[in-house]
CSV table of C-alpha atoms in Angstrom, one decimal:
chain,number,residue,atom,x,y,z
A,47,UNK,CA,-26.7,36.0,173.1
A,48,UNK,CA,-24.2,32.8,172.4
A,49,UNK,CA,-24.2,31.4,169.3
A,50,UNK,CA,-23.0,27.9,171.1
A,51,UNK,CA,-25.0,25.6,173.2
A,52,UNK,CA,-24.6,27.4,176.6
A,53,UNK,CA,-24.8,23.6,177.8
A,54,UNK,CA,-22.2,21.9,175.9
A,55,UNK,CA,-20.1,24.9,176.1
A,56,UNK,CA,-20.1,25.8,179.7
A,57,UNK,CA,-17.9,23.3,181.5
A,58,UNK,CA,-15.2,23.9,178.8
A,59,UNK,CA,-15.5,27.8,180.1
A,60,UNK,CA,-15.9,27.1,183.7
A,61,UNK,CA,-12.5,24.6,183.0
A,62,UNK,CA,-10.6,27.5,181.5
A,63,UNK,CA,-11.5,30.0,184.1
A,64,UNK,CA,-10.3,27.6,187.2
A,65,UNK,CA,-6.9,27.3,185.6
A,66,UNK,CA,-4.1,29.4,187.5
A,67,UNK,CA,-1.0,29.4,186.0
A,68,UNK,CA,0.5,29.7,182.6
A,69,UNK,CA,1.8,26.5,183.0
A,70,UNK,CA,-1.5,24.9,183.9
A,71,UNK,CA,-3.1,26.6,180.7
A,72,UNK,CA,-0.8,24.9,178.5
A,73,UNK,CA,-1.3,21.7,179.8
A,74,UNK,CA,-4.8,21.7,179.5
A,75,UNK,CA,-4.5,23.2,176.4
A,76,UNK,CA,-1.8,20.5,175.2
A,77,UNK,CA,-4.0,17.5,176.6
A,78,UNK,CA,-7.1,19.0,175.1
A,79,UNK,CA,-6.3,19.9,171.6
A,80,UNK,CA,-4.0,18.9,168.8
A,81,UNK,CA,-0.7,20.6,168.3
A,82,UNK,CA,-2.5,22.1,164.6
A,83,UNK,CA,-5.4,23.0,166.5
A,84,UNK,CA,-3.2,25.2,169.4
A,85,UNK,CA,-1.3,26.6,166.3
A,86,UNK,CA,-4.6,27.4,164.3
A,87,UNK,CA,-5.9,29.4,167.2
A,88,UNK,CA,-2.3,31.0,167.7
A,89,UNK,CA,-2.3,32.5,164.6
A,90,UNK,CA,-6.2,33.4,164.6
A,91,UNK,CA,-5.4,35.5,167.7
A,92,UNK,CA,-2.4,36.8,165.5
A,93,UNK,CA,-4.2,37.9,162.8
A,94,UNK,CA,-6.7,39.7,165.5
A,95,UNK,CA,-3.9,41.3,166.8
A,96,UNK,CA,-2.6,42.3,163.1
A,97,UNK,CA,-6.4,43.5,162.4
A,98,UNK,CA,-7.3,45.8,165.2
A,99,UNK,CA,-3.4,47.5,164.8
A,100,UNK,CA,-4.7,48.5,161.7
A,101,UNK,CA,-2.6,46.4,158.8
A,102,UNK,CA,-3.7,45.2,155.7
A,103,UNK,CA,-5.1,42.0,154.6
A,104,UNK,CA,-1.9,41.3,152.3
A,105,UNK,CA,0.5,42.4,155.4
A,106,UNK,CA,-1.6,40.1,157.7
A,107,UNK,CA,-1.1,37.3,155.2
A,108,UNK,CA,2.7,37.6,154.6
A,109,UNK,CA,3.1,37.9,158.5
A,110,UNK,CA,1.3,35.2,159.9
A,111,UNK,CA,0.7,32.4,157.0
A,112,UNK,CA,-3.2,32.9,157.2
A,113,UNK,CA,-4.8,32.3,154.6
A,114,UNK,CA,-7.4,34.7,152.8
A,115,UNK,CA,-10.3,32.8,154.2
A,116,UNK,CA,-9.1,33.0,157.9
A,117,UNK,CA,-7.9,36.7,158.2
A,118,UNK,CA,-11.7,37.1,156.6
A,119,UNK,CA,-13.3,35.4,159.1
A,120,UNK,CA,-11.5,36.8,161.9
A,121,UNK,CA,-12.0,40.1,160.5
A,122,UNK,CA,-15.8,39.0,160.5
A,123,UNK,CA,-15.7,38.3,164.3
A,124,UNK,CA,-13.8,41.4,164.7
A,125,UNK,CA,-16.2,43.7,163.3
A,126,UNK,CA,-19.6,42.0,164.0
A,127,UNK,CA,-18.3,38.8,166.7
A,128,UNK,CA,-19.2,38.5,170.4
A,129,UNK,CA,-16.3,41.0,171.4
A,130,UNK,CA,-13.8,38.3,172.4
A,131,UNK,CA,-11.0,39.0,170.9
A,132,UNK,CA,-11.2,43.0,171.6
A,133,UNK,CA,-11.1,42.0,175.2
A,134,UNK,CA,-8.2,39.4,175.5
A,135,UNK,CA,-6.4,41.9,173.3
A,136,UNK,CA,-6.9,45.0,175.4
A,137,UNK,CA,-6.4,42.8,178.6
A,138,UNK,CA,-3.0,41.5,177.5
A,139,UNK,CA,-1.9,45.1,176.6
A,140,UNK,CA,-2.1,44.4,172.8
């Protein structure tokens, strides 16, 4: 189950999953969200990556600018989440 409105939430996904280039990611990604935003979820995906290799929170921290709050929350979604960043991980080799 989706803790989003499946609704609201679905044509973003089905917009995603039509893109098929790197280029054409980007400038979706670029026309749909600020610059901060794109960077936010950079270095949420970051920590993720930091998390599942197996580093600690104050490594994590130093490495990526996170804050406390974020690596916890991503650790949070790591642990007990939908499973989405285990699988972008593992399917970009990470």
């Amino acid at each position: 189950m989706h803790t989003y409105d499946d609704n609201k939430i679905r044509p973003l996904v089905q917009a995603l999953l039509c893109l098929e280039t790197e280029d054409e990611c980007r400038a979706f990604l670029e026309d749909l969200m600020t610059i901060r935003e794109l960077r936010d979820m950079a270095q949420r995906l970051e920590v993720a990556r930091c998390l599942y290799s197996g580093q600690k929170f104050a490594e994590i921290s130093t490495k990526t600018g996170a804050s406390s709050a974020t690596i916890t929350r991503v650790n949070q979604c790591c642990n007990y989440g939908a499973g989405g960043y285990r699988i972008v991980l593992s399917r970009t080799g990470d």
